[in-house]
């Protein structure tokens, strides 16, 4: 594909305002596609997906605690790595949430706002990477259109699962690497190290991906003589400084050391250490699962929809062609000792793939592999371009047919996602809504009713939904002493035997329990997702 003859100002990828401005000016169509993408990501953000993922509300409540008290729900001062439900939680998303909760208060929308804004950065920096590779406005427009159409980018940007930050922040890091390699300066390599350090705070699995990627990249750059020692030091120093607190967290938990603080920041001791998630025993099974969850779908409906897949089924042959083309370009780059932006993408995808092969537990799924999807989009574009270059005068007809298919698939997906998804997935695994309206109603009843034991269930970690609904101080709840199963007269599970003189807040999906309650003489009040049962 021919490059545009008109020159475009070189973008300083570290000046976000300039990047956004020139991103919009390179092609007037970018504004229209950008507006459509923002609308898809932002409309009904607080309602779809329905409810809050258990890790979303945990992040939101911890962020609320940090914003008001400077501690999380375990009373840890500014944790480097949050305890969450014992096994830990990545911290960058929570600290981004702190800003928006401080500005706008606690709500589903504000908890998800960092995901939306990070997705915007992915569009901007991914667009610029595409420009630096092809220098063609039409190819960059293809990037924007495909980004707006592929289900993975819509679904990952619409809820606040903190691990999904690895996708946008790794894209920023890859662009910083490209910019620093193309025009080496101390400043560029310094920012490259900082952006790599930020990736480490998005998802713990980046601890594996980033070192593997850097080994591949450094060997390659040394071989083609594209890096100098002084610039490598400028990159490594900020990366080590930013990564050292996370190394200390790993040492404290790996060797059962005492928790400690560095200034206001806590090097956290977790309740359980999940080192067993990495193993060599699942290698062959993981390869199959990797292929399925990247090119297809996984078993979690909040990650993907089986009927459409992560990237639309029509994309798969073009992605495979793009991977072959990327391998070919990488070999040529090594043989000719001439740098090619595709090499960075291939090395990152390979590092992600190796990490996925080593996963234990339930193995890889879409959110665990989220850092690979900018590479997948890149390969898709590369595959389509490879086909266009051999079609000659038929390429226009090919693009019209392909575009029509993608439009049909996208409209069908968006119709499903915004109109049918909620009903078909309810009650969605690991999701529930807050119940502050139920608590308000209960607290407005006679004191003899409100003072009774109240059972709340049945959702995973019900106590965190209570905290997210009441927003009581972590000092008052004091999780270390009360545990997670009860607080004052509230018990966060449904009982085995029904006590006639207790209150019950029950999810409407608990059919068998509701049948038992309906057979008794309880008062029953219906709310959005819950029933309140009580005796007068």
CSV table of N, CA, C and O in Angstrom, one decimal, residues 29 115 126 178 199 217-218 231 242 269 293 307 310 336 338 341 344 346 348 375 377 381 387 420 458 491 532:
chain,number,residue,atom,x,y,z
A,29,UNK,N,-12.2,12.2,8.8
A,29,UNK,CA,-13.0,11.1,9.1
A,29,UNK,C,-12.7,10.6,10.5
A,29,UNK,O,-13.5,9.9,11.2
A,115,UNK,N,-11.7,3.0,33.0
A,115,UNK,CA,-11.7,2.1,31.9
A,115,UNK,C,-12.0,2.8,30.5
A,115,UNK,O,-11.3,2.5,29.5
A,126,UNK,N,-2.6,3.9,19.7
A,126,UNK,CA,-2.7,2.8,18.7
A,126,UNK,C,-2.7,3.4,17.3
A,126,UNK,O,-2.1,2.9,16.4
A,178,UNK,N,8.8,2.3,20.3
A,178,UNK,CA,9.0,2.6,18.9
A,178,UNK,C,9.6,4.0,18.7
A,178,UNK,O,10.5,4.2,17.9
A,199,UNK,N,3.0,-0.1,33.3
A,199,UNK,CA,2.4,-1.4,32.8
A,199,UNK,C,2.5,-2.4,34.0
A,199,UNK,O,1.5,-3.2,34.2
A,217,UNK,N,13.6,-8.0,22.7
A,217,UNK,CA,13.9,-6.7,22.1
A,217,UNK,C,15.3,-6.3,22.2
A,217,UNK,O,15.9,-5.8,21.2
A,218,UNK,N,15.9,-6.5,23.4
A,218,UNK,CA,17.3,-6.1,23.6
A,218,UNK,C,18.3,-6.9,22.7
A,218,UNK,O,19.2,-6.3,22.1
A,231,UNK,N,21.6,4.9,26.4
A,231,UNK,CA,20.2,5.0,26.3
A,231,UNK,C,19.5,3.8,27.0
A,231,UNK,O,18.4,4.0,27.6
A,242,UNK,N,10.6,2.2,39.4
A,242,UNK,CA,9.1,2.0,39.5
A,242,UNK,C,8.8,0.5,39.9
A,242,UNK,O,7.8,0.3,40.5
A,269,UNK,N,1.4,-7.3,52.9
A,269,UNK,CA,1.4,-8.7,53.2
A,269,UNK,C,0.0,-9.3,52.8
A,269,UNK,O,-1.0,-8.9,53.5
A,293,UNK,N,-9.4,-18.3,23.3
A,293,UNK,CA,-9.8,-17.1,24.0
A,293,UNK,C,-9.3,-15.8,23.3
A,293,UNK,O,-9.8,-14.7,23.6
A,307,UNK,N,-21.4,-15.9,20.2
A,307,UNK,CA,-21.9,-15.8,18.8
A,307,UNK,C,-21.0,-14.8,18.0
A,307,UNK,O,-21.0,-15.0,16.7
A,310,UNK,N,-14.3,-12.6,20.1
A,310,UNK,CA,-13.7,-11.3,20.5
A,310,UNK,C,-13.4,-10.4,19.3
A,310,UNK,O,-13.3,-9.2,19.5
A,336,UNK,N,18.5,-8.1,7.3
A,336,UNK,CA,19.0,-6.8,6.7
A,336,UNK,C,19.5,-5.8,7.7
A,336,UNK,O,20.0,-4.8,7.4
A,338,UNK,N,17.8,-3.9,9.6
A,338,UNK,CA,17.0,-2.7,9.4
A,338,UNK,C,15.8,-2.7,10.2
A,338,UNK,O,14.9,-3.6,10.1
A,341,UNK,N,8.9,-1.5,12.7
A,341,UNK,CA,8.0,-1.4,13.8
A,341,UNK,C,7.2,-2.7,14.1
A,341,UNK,O,6.8,-3.0,15.2
A,344,UNK,N,8.5,-5.1,17.1
A,344,UNK,CA,8.0,-4.8,18.5
A,344,UNK,C,6.7,-5.5,18.8
A,344,UNK,O,6.5,-6.1,19.8
A,346,UNK,N,5.4,-8.1,17.2
A,346,UNK,CA,5.5,-9.6,17.2
A,346,UNK,C,6.1,-10.0,18.5
A,346,UNK,O,5.7,-11.0,19.1
A,348,UNK,N,6.0,-8.6,21.4
A,348,UNK,CA,5.1,-8.4,22.5
A,348,UNK,C,4.0,-9.5,22.5
A,348,UNK,O,3.7,-10.1,23.5
A,375,UNK,N,-2.0,-6.0,19.5
A,375,UNK,CA,-1.2,-6.8,18.5
A,375,UNK,C,-2.1,-7.5,17.6
A,375,UNK,O,-1.9,-7.6,16.4
A,377,UNK,N,-5.2,-6.7,16.6
A,377,UNK,CA,-5.7,-5.7,15.7
A,377,UNK,C,-4.6,-5.3,14.7
A,377,UNK,O,-5.0,-5.1,13.5
A,381,UNK,N,-5.0,-5.8,10.5
A,381,UNK,CA,-4.7,-4.8,9.5
A,381,UNK,C,-3.7,-5.2,8.6
A,381,UNK,O,-3.8,-5.1,7.3
A,387,UNK,N,-3.7,-8.9,1.6
A,387,UNK,CA,-4.6,-9.4,0.6
A,387,UNK,C,-4.8,-8.3,-0.5
A,387,UNK,O,-4.8,-8.6,-1.7
A,420,UNK,N,-30.1,-7.0,24.4
A,420,UNK,CA,-30.5,-8.4,24.8
A,420,UNK,C,-29.5,-8.9,25.8
A,420,UNK,O,-29.8,-9.8,26.6
A,458,UNK,N,-27.8,-13.9,47.8
A,458,UNK,CA,-26.6,-14.7,47.8
A,458,UNK,C,-25.7,-14.3,46.6
A,458,UNK,O,-26.0,-14.6,45.5
A,491,UNK,N,-25.7,-10.2,58.5
A,491,UNK,CA,-25.0,-11.5,58.2
A,491,UNK,C,-25.0,-11.6,56.7
A,491,UNK,O,-26.0,-11.6,56.0
A,532,UNK,N,-37.0,-7.8,49.7
A,532,UNK,CA,-36.8,-7.7,51.1
A,532,UNK,C,-38.0,-8.4,51.8
A,532,UNK,O,-39.2,-8.2,51.5
